[in-house]
Amino acid sequence: MARTKAEFRLNLSFASWHEDIAAALVAVRGRSCYRCGPRPNDGWTGNLSLISASERIARNGHRGGILWLTGLSGSGKSTVSVGAERLLFDRGWQCMVLDGDTLRHGVCSDLGYSPADRHENIRRIGELATVLASGGVICICALISPYRVDRGRVRELAGEAFHEVWMSADIQVCEGRDPKGLYRRGRTGQLADFTGIAAPYEPPERPELVIDTGRMTVAQSVAALTDYAVRVFASVSCEASLQRQTSS
């Protein structure tokens, strides 16, 4: 079937467009690709994009990153996360909360609470947070994440983008805030592998930030996390880090 002149011109324009994009991709490969941290030696060089890290920073006023809140159930991770998200959003920043309970209803819905499933849960969320951070988003991750080795793997994956925040409230404080009765059910054996009761929690050894919600109010805790985020992610704070990434 013969093509009309209009169809032919349309095909030519698409061909030209594809050629332009292909040339641009070749030009940026290995130069503007942004990677958050080390990867296995599999040839992977980062998320391919025509948008450089410096362009995202110039647009957003901040670099992407991960605030990884870890602590016992009831330590205030979710409450402080959404509070900080609100304040950062009001500054015009690109940010979002990745909440462990929420993600267990979706991307991690097939996982339980055995050590192996906990490892996989953190791996998936760490991968997701790293991809979002590479796109300029500040991910506030609120997860118990009880094992140091799992948090360490996310740190290795994300590199300088990763900032560990320990919500250090004592277990007695957390248990007193337990409206769902999770600790009571854990102590009576109704909840197997409940962290802090039947399963261990390994506190961070060198977190970037400690927030003791047993001594601080919600407002103070939210302010502490927000102030830290501004200090480490604001564009004036990340020039040296960006130069190291682009020169490596």
C-alpha atoms as a PDB file:
ATOM      1  CA  MET A   1       0.000   0.000   0.000  1.00  0.00           C
ATOM      2  CA  ALA A   2       1.439   3.366  -1.042  1.00  0.00           C
ATOM      3  CA  ARG A   3       2.213   5.849   1.698  1.00  0.00           C
ATOM      4  CA  THR A   4       0.970   9.401   1.534  1.00  0.00           C
ATOM      5  CA  LYS A   5       3.416  12.319   1.521  1.00  0.00           C
ATOM      6  CA  ALA A   6       2.263  13.262   5.015  1.00  0.00           C
ATOM      7  CA  GLU A   7       2.995   9.752   6.323  1.00  0.00           C
ATOM      8  CA  PHE A   8       6.401   9.804   4.642  1.00  0.00           C
ATOM      9  CA  ARG A   9       7.295  13.172   6.191  1.00  0.00           C
ATOM     10  CA  LEU A  10       6.135  11.878   9.589  1.00  0.00           C
ATOM     11  CA  ASN A  11       8.356   8.812   9.289  1.00  0.00           C
ATOM     12  CA  LEU A  12      11.311  10.995   8.328  1.00  0.00           C
ATOM     13  CA  SER A  13      10.765  13.218  11.361  1.00  0.00           C
ATOM     14  CA  PHE A  14      10.634  10.202  13.669  1.00  0.00           C
ATOM     15  CA  ALA A  15      13.784   8.792  12.089  1.00  0.00           C
ATOM     16  CA  SER A  16      15.575  12.104  12.605  1.00  0.00           C
ATOM     17  CA  TRP A  17      14.332  12.255  16.193  1.00  0.00           C
ATOM     18  CA  HIS A  18      15.618   8.759  16.923  1.00  0.00           C
ATOM     19  CA  GLU A  19      18.994   9.627  15.400  1.00  0.00           C
ATOM     20  CA  ASP A  20      19.254  12.749  17.560  1.00  0.00           C
ATOM     21  CA  ILE A  21      18.404  10.815  20.706  1.00  0.00           C
ATOM     22  CA  ALA A  22      20.810   8.023  19.810  1.00  0.00           C
ATOM     23  CA  ALA A  23      23.615  10.541  19.299  1.00  0.00           C
ATOM     24  CA  ALA A  24      22.820  12.196  22.600  1.00  0.00           C
ATOM     25  CA  LEU A  25      22.837   8.870  24.426  1.00  0.00           C
ATOM     26  CA  VAL A  26      26.226   8.035  22.980  1.00  0.00           C
ATOM     27  CA  ALA A  27      27.518  11.441  24.066  1.00  0.00           C
ATOM     28  CA  VAL A  28      26.375  11.079  27.678  1.00  0.00           C
ATOM     29  CA  ARG A  29      27.144   7.404  28.221  1.00  0.00           C
ATOM     30  CA  GLY A  30      29.710   7.193  30.980  1.00  0.00           C
ATOM     31  CA  ARG A  31      29.664  10.956  31.498  1.00  0.00           C
ATOM     32  CA  SER A  32      26.240  12.052  32.735  1.00  0.00           C
ATOM     33  CA  CYS A  33      25.132   8.698  34.100  1.00  0.00           C
ATOM     34  CA  TYR A  34      24.659   9.029  37.844  1.00  0.00           C
ATOM     35  CA  ARG A  35      25.517   6.219  40.196  1.00  0.00           C
ATOM     36  CA  CYS A  36      25.042   6.324  43.928  1.00  0.00           C
ATOM     37  CA  GLY A  37      27.590   3.756  44.998  1.00  0.00           C
ATOM     38  CA  PRO A  38      29.769   0.802  44.065  1.00  0.00           C
ATOM     39  CA  ARG A  39      28.294  -2.082  42.126  1.00  0.00           C
ATOM     40  CA  PRO A  40      29.572  -5.536  41.274  1.00  0.00           C
ATOM     41  CA  ASN A  41      31.989  -5.655  38.350  1.00  0.00           C
ATOM     42  CA  ASP A  42      29.262  -6.477  35.835  1.00  0.00           C
ATOM     43  CA  GLY A  43      29.687  -3.583  33.411  1.00  0.00           C
ATOM     44  CA  TRP A  44      26.944  -1.518  35.029  1.00  0.00           C
ATOM     45  CA  THR A  45      27.796   2.192  34.902  1.00  0.00           C
ATOM     46  CA  GLY A  46      24.748   3.852  36.436  1.00  0.00           C
ATOM     47  CA  ASN A  47      21.252   4.961  35.503  1.00  0.00           C
ATOM     48  CA  LEU A  48      21.400   6.151  31.900  1.00  0.00           C
ATOM     49  CA  SER A  49      19.919   9.626  31.631  1.00  0.00           C
ATOM     50  CA  LEU A  50      20.176  12.762  29.528  1.00  0.00           C
ATOM     51  CA  ILE A  51      19.842  14.753  32.760  1.00  0.00           C
ATOM     52  CA  SER A  52      23.054  15.174  34.721  1.00  0.00           C
ATOM     53  CA  ALA A  53      23.305  15.248  38.504  1.00  0.00           C
ATOM     54  CA  SER A  54      24.329  18.911  38.364  1.00  0.00           C
ATOM     55  CA  GLU A  55      21.216  19.772  36.347  1.00  0.00           C
ATOM     56  CA  ARG A  56      18.983  18.069  38.902  1.00  0.00           C
ATOM     57  CA  ILE A  57      20.717  19.918  41.729  1.00  0.00           C
ATOM     58  CA  ALA A  58      20.323  23.245  39.926  1.00  0.00           C
ATOM     59  CA  ARG A  59      16.611  22.582  39.383  1.00  0.00           C
ATOM     60  CA  ASN A  60      15.836  21.195  42.845  1.00  0.00           C
ATOM     61  CA  GLY A  61      18.251  23.158  45.007  1.00  0.00           C
ATOM     62  CA  HIS A  62      19.422  19.936  46.613  1.00  0.00           C
ATOM     63  CA  ARG A  63      20.933  16.596  45.718  1.00  0.00           C
ATOM     64  CA  GLY A  64      19.164  13.289  46.057  1.00  0.00           C
ATOM     65  CA  GLY A  65      19.851  11.091  49.030  1.00  0.00           C
ATOM     66  CA  ILE A  66      18.607   8.560  51.542  1.00  0.00           C
ATOM     67  CA  LEU A  67      17.711   9.197  55.167  1.00  0.00           C
ATOM     68  CA  TRP A  68      17.486   5.680  56.571  1.00  0.00           C
ATOM     69  CA  LEU A  69      15.565   5.737  59.863  1.00  0.00           C
ATOM     70  CA  THR A  70      16.107   2.564  61.875  1.00  0.00           C
ATOM     71  CA  GLY A  71      14.772   1.674  65.291  1.00  0.00           C
ATOM     72  CA  LEU A  72      12.365  -0.461  67.260  1.00  0.00           C
ATOM     73  CA  SER A  73       8.649  -0.526  66.574  1.00  0.00           C
ATOM     74  CA  GLY A  74       7.183   2.526  68.285  1.00  0.00           C
ATOM     75  CA  SER A  75      10.401   4.540  68.193  1.00  0.00           C
ATOM     76  CA  GLY A  76       8.788   7.223  66.031  1.00  0.00           C
ATOM     77  CA  LYS A  77      10.191   6.399  62.603  1.00  0.00           C
ATOM     78  CA  SER A  78       6.976   6.905  60.640  1.00  0.00           C
ATOM     79  CA  THR A  79       5.810   9.928  62.629  1.00  0.00           C
ATOM     80  CA  VAL A  80       9.110  11.768  62.287  1.00  0.00           C
ATOM     81  CA  SER A  81       9.469  10.755  58.634  1.00  0.00           C
ATOM     82  CA  VAL A  82       6.165  12.224  57.502  1.00  0.00           C
ATOM     83  CA  GLY A  83       6.762  15.352  59.576  1.00  0.00           C
ATOM     84  CA  ALA A  84      10.147  15.953  57.967  1.00  0.00           C
ATOM     85  CA  GLU A  85       8.725  15.162  54.541  1.00  0.00           C
ATOM     86  CA  ARG A  86       6.107  17.872  55.048  1.00  0.00           C
ATOM     87  CA  LEU A  87       8.683  20.497  56.044  1.00  0.00           C
ATOM     88  CA  LEU A  88      11.066  19.622  53.211  1.00  0.00           C
ATOM     89  CA  PHE A  89       8.226  19.627  50.697  1.00  0.00           C
ATOM     90  CA  ASP A  90       7.178  23.067  51.928  1.00  0.00           C
ATOM     91  CA  ARG A  91      10.708  24.236  51.078  1.00  0.00           C
ATOM     92  CA  GLY A  92      10.090  23.113  47.506  1.00  0.00           C
ATOM     93  CA  TRP A  93      12.241  19.989  47.791  1.00  0.00           C
ATOM     94  CA  GLN A  94      11.657  16.676  46.015  1.00  0.00           C
ATOM     95  CA  CYS A  95      11.136  14.133  48.790  1.00  0.00           C
ATOM     96  CA  MET A  96       9.077  11.108  49.720  1.00  0.00           C
ATOM     97  CA  VAL A  97       8.708   8.596  52.534  1.00  0.00           C
ATOM     98  CA  LEU A  98       9.275   4.887  51.959  1.00  0.00           C
ATOM     99  CA  ASP A  99       7.561   3.309  54.952  1.00  0.00           C
ATOM    100  CA  GLY A 100       8.287  -0.305  55.768  1.00  0.00           C
ATOM    101  CA  ASP A 101       4.721  -1.161  56.792  1.00  0.00           C
ATOM    102  CA  THR A 102       3.313   0.360  53.610  1.00  0.00           C
ATOM    103  CA  LEU A 103       5.781  -1.425  51.336  1.00  0.00           C
ATOM    104  CA  ARG A 104       4.975  -4.758  52.973  1.00  0.00           C
ATOM    105  CA  HIS A 105       1.506  -4.385  51.473  1.00  0.00           C
ATOM    106  CA  GLY A 106       2.953  -3.978  47.984  1.00  0.00           C
ATOM    107  CA  VAL A 107       6.448  -4.583  46.666  1.00  0.00           C
ATOM    108  CA  CYS A 108       7.314  -6.762  49.686  1.00  0.00           C
ATOM    109  CA  SER A 109       3.914  -8.394  50.239  1.00  0.00           C
ATOM    110  CA  ASP A 110       5.330 -11.860  49.572  1.00  0.00           C
ATOM    111  CA  LEU A 111       7.808 -11.631  52.462  1.00  0.00           C
ATOM    112  CA  GLY A 112       7.489 -12.699  56.070  1.00  0.00           C
ATOM    113  CA  TYR A 113       9.638 -11.932  59.103  1.00  0.00           C
ATOM    114  CA  SER A 114      12.225 -14.686  59.038  1.00  0.00           C
ATOM    115  CA  PRO A 115      15.852 -13.517  58.890  1.00  0.00           C
ATOM    116  CA  ALA A 116      16.011 -14.406  55.187  1.00  0.00           C
ATOM    117  CA  ASP A 117      12.821 -12.488  54.411  1.00  0.00           C
ATOM    118  CA  ARG A 118      14.003  -9.504  56.425  1.00  0.00           C
ATOM    119  CA  HIS A 119      17.239  -9.484  54.413  1.00  0.00           C
ATOM    120  CA  GLU A 120      15.293  -9.499  51.147  1.00  0.00           C
ATOM    121  CA  ASN A 121      12.888  -6.826  52.399  1.00  0.00           C
ATOM    122  CA  ILE A 122      15.745  -4.426  53.103  1.00  0.00           C
ATOM    123  CA  ARG A 123      17.485  -5.291  49.833  1.00  0.00           C
ATOM    124  CA  ARG A 124      14.409  -4.415  47.771  1.00  0.00           C
ATOM    125  CA  ILE A 125      13.728  -1.170  49.584  1.00  0.00           C
ATOM    126  CA  GLY A 126      17.393  -0.222  49.449  1.00  0.00           C
ATOM    127  CA  GLU A 127      17.436  -0.736  45.683  1.00  0.00           C
ATOM    128  CA  LEU A 128      14.284   1.342  45.274  1.00  0.00           C
ATOM    129  CA  ALA A 129      15.596   4.150  47.467  1.00  0.00           C
ATOM    130  CA  THR A 130      18.902   4.206  45.595  1.00  0.00           C
ATOM    131  CA  VAL A 131      17.195   4.543  42.221  1.00  0.00           C
ATOM    132  CA  LEU A 132      15.000   7.370  43.504  1.00  0.00           C
ATOM    133  CA  ALA A 133      17.980   9.124  45.081  1.00  0.00           C
ATOM    134  CA  SER A 134      19.849   8.912  41.772  1.00  0.00           C
ATOM    135  CA  GLY A 135      16.934  10.822  40.237  1.00  0.00           C
ATOM    136  CA  GLY A 136      17.321  13.664  42.724  1.00  0.00           C
ATOM    137  CA  VAL A 137      14.722  12.596  45.282  1.00  0.00           C
ATOM    138  CA  ILE A 138      15.364  12.621  49.019  1.00  0.00           C
ATOM    139  CA  CYS A 139      14.032   9.281  50.245  1.00  0.00           C
ATOM    140  CA  ILE A 140      13.128   9.102  53.918  1.00  0.00           C
ATOM    141  CA  CYS A 141      13.072   5.380  54.655  1.00  0.00           C
ATOM    142  CA  ALA A 142      11.294   4.336  57.848  1.00  0.00           C
ATOM    143  CA  LEU A 143      12.060   0.696  58.622  1.00  0.00           C
ATOM    144  CA  ILE A 144      12.990  -1.308  61.686  1.00  0.00           C
ATOM    145  CA  SER A 145      15.798  -2.883  59.610  1.00  0.00           C
ATOM    146  CA  PRO A 146      17.162  -4.744  62.636  1.00  0.00           C
ATOM    147  CA  TYR A 147      20.392  -6.173  61.210  1.00  0.00           C
ATOM    148  CA  ARG A 148      23.581  -4.151  60.776  1.00  0.00           C
ATOM    149  CA  VAL A 149      24.679  -6.246  57.819  1.00  0.00           C
ATOM    150  CA  ASP A 150      21.540  -5.337  55.851  1.00  0.00           C
ATOM    151  CA  ARG A 151      21.872  -1.644  56.574  1.00  0.00           C
ATOM    152  CA  GLY A 152      25.543  -1.899  55.672  1.00  0.00           C
ATOM    153  CA  ARG A 153      24.689  -3.384  52.291  1.00  0.00           C
ATOM    154  CA  VAL A 154      22.376  -0.486  51.521  1.00  0.00           C
ATOM    155  CA  ARG A 155      25.159   1.901  52.523  1.00  0.00           C
ATOM    156  CA  GLU A 156      27.534   0.127  50.127  1.00  0.00           C
ATOM    157  CA  LEU A 157      24.914   0.299  47.387  1.00  0.00           C
ATOM    158  CA  ALA A 158      24.053   3.976  47.837  1.00  0.00           C
ATOM    159  CA  GLY A 159      27.478   5.294  48.789  1.00  0.00           C
ATOM    160  CA  GLU A 160      27.583   8.921  49.946  1.00  0.00           C
ATOM    161  CA  ALA A 161      23.834   9.247  49.383  1.00  0.00           C
ATOM    162  CA  PHE A 162      23.143   7.039  52.424  1.00  0.00           C
ATOM    163  CA  HIS A 163      22.660   8.589  55.861  1.00  0.00           C
ATOM    164  CA  GLU A 164      21.754   6.333  58.777  1.00  0.00           C
ATOM    165  CA  VAL A 165      19.477   7.815  61.433  1.00  0.00           C
ATOM    166  CA  TRP A 166      19.026   5.892  64.673  1.00  0.00           C
ATOM    167  CA  MET A 167      15.716   6.414  66.447  1.00  0.00           C
ATOM    168  CA  SER A 168      17.129   5.415  69.796  1.00  0.00           C
ATOM    169  CA  ALA A 169      14.113   5.258  72.129  1.00  0.00           C
ATOM    170  CA  ASP A 170      14.351   2.562  74.813  1.00  0.00           C
ATOM    171  CA  ILE A 171      12.151  -0.486  74.453  1.00  0.00           C
ATOM    172  CA  GLN A 172      10.136   0.544  77.528  1.00  0.00           C
ATOM    173  CA  VAL A 173       9.279   3.841  75.834  1.00  0.00           C
ATOM    174  CA  CYS A 174       8.358   2.085  72.593  1.00  0.00           C
ATOM    175  CA  GLU A 175       6.210  -0.458  74.403  1.00  0.00           C
ATOM    176  CA  GLY A 176       4.362   2.339  76.179  1.00  0.00           C
ATOM    177  CA  ARG A 177       3.434   3.847  72.793  1.00  0.00           C
ATOM    178  CA  ASP A 178       2.029   0.595  71.436  1.00  0.00           C
ATOM    179  CA  PRO A 179      -1.668   1.218  70.613  1.00  0.00           C
ATOM    180  CA  LYS A 180      -1.925  -1.986  68.562  1.00  0.00           C
ATOM    181  CA  GLY A 181      -0.616  -4.183  71.354  1.00  0.00           C
ATOM    182  CA  LEU A 182       2.213  -5.569  69.223  1.00  0.00           C
ATOM    183  CA  TYR A 183       4.661  -5.853  72.111  1.00  0.00           C
ATOM    184  CA  ARG A 184       2.054  -7.587  74.274  1.00  0.00           C
ATOM    185  CA  ARG A 185       1.351 -10.049  71.478  1.00  0.00           C
ATOM    186  CA  GLY A 186       5.080 -10.528  70.993  1.00  0.00           C
ATOM    187  CA  ARG A 187       5.605 -11.302  74.689  1.00  0.00           C
ATOM    188  CA  THR A 188       2.757 -13.819  74.719  1.00  0.00           C
ATOM    189  CA  GLY A 189       4.033 -15.552  71.586  1.00  0.00           C
ATOM    190  CA  GLN A 190       1.168 -14.466  69.352  1.00  0.00           C
ATOM    191  CA  LEU A 191       3.640 -12.636  67.112  1.00  0.00           C
ATOM    192  CA  ALA A 192       6.610 -14.792  66.258  1.00  0.00           C
ATOM    193  CA  ASP A 193       9.951 -13.135  65.492  1.00  0.00           C
ATOM    194  CA  PHE A 194       8.839  -9.770  66.894  1.00  0.00           C
ATOM    195  CA  THR A 195      11.861  -7.477  66.955  1.00  0.00           C
ATOM    196  CA  GLY A 196      13.049  -6.560  70.429  1.00  0.00           C
ATOM    197  CA  ILE A 197      11.231  -9.488  72.044  1.00  0.00           C
ATOM    198  CA  ALA A 198      11.745 -12.726  70.109  1.00  0.00           C
ATOM    199  CA  ALA A 199      14.126 -11.387  67.467  1.00  0.00           C
ATOM    200  CA  PRO A 200      17.194  -9.181  67.930  1.00  0.00           C
ATOM    201  CA  TYR A 201      17.657  -5.531  67.084  1.00  0.00           C
ATOM    202  CA  GLU A 202      21.234  -4.473  66.379  1.00  0.00           C
ATOM    203  CA  PRO A 203      21.700  -0.729  67.031  1.00  0.00           C
ATOM    204  CA  PRO A 204      23.846   1.248  64.597  1.00  0.00           C
ATOM    205  CA  GLU A 205      27.492   1.580  65.575  1.00  0.00           C
ATOM    206  CA  ARG A 206      28.250   4.829  63.728  1.00  0.00           C
ATOM    207  CA  PRO A 207      25.016   6.483  62.606  1.00  0.00           C
ATOM    208  CA  GLU A 208      25.149   9.896  60.991  1.00  0.00           C
ATOM    209  CA  LEU A 209      22.366  11.117  63.276  1.00  0.00           C
ATOM    210  CA  VAL A 210      20.829   9.944  66.559  1.00  0.00           C
ATOM    211  CA  ILE A 211      17.329  11.067  67.548  1.00  0.00           C
ATOM    212  CA  ASP A 212      16.261   9.998  71.041  1.00  0.00           C
ATOM    213  CA  THR A 213      12.491  10.254  70.818  1.00  0.00           C
ATOM    214  CA  GLY A 214      12.228   9.146  74.434  1.00  0.00           C
ATOM    215  CA  ARG A 215      13.698  12.501  75.461  1.00  0.00           C
ATOM    216  CA  MET A 216      12.680  14.712  72.541  1.00  0.00           C
ATOM    217  CA  THR A 217       9.208  15.842  71.545  1.00  0.00           C
ATOM    218  CA  VAL A 218       7.782  15.040  68.132  1.00  0.00           C
ATOM    219  CA  ALA A 219       8.399  18.625  67.020  1.00  0.00           C
ATOM    220  CA  GLN A 220      12.008  18.514  68.225  1.00  0.00           C
ATOM    221  CA  SER A 221      12.599  15.177  66.511  1.00  0.00           C
ATOM    222  CA  VAL A 222      11.111  16.369  63.221  1.00  0.00           C
ATOM    223  CA  ALA A 223      13.177  19.546  63.405  1.00  0.00           C
ATOM    224  CA  ALA A 224      16.358  17.555  64.069  1.00  0.00           C
ATOM    225  CA  LEU A 225      15.826  15.366  61.005  1.00  0.00           C
ATOM    226  CA  THR A 226      14.809  18.287  58.798  1.00  0.00           C
ATOM    227  CA  ASP A 227      17.769  20.420  59.862  1.00  0.00           C
ATOM    228  CA  TYR A 228      20.133  17.538  59.188  1.00  0.00           C
ATOM    229  CA  ALA A 229      18.652  16.988  55.716  1.00  0.00           C
ATOM    230  CA  VAL A 230      19.079  20.657  54.841  1.00  0.00           C
ATOM    231  CA  ARG A 231      22.647  20.626  56.103  1.00  0.00           C
ATOM    232  CA  VAL A 232      23.765  17.607  54.067  1.00  0.00           C
ATOM    233  CA  PHE A 233      21.579  17.766  50.951  1.00  0.00           C
ATOM    234  CA  ALA A 234      21.257  21.485  50.185  1.00  0.00           C
ATOM    235  CA  SER A 235      23.081  22.445  46.995  1.00  0.00           C
ATOM    236  CA  VAL A 236      25.743  24.492  48.781  1.00  0.00           C
ATOM    237  CA  SER A 237      26.632  21.400  50.797  1.00  0.00           C
ATOM    238  CA  CYS A 238      27.014  18.989  47.907  1.00  0.00           C
ATOM    239  CA  GLU A 239      29.386  20.714  45.487  1.00  0.00           C
ATOM    240  CA  ALA A 240      32.454  18.840  46.747  1.00  0.00           C
ATOM    241  CA  SER A 241      30.590  15.527  46.649  1.00  0.00           C
ATOM    242  CA  LEU A 242      29.352  16.196  43.120  1.00  0.00           C
ATOM    243  CA  GLN A 243      32.859  17.054  41.920  1.00  0.00           C
ATOM    244  CA  ARG A 244      34.176  13.784  43.358  1.00  0.00           C
ATOM    245  CA  GLN A 245      31.436  11.806  41.597  1.00  0.00           C
ATOM    246  CA  THR A 246      31.895  13.452  38.194  1.00  0.00           C
ATOM    247  CA  SER A 247      35.689  13.155  38.289  1.00  0.00           C
ATOM    248  CA  SER A 248      35.704   9.463  39.281  1.00  0.00           C
END
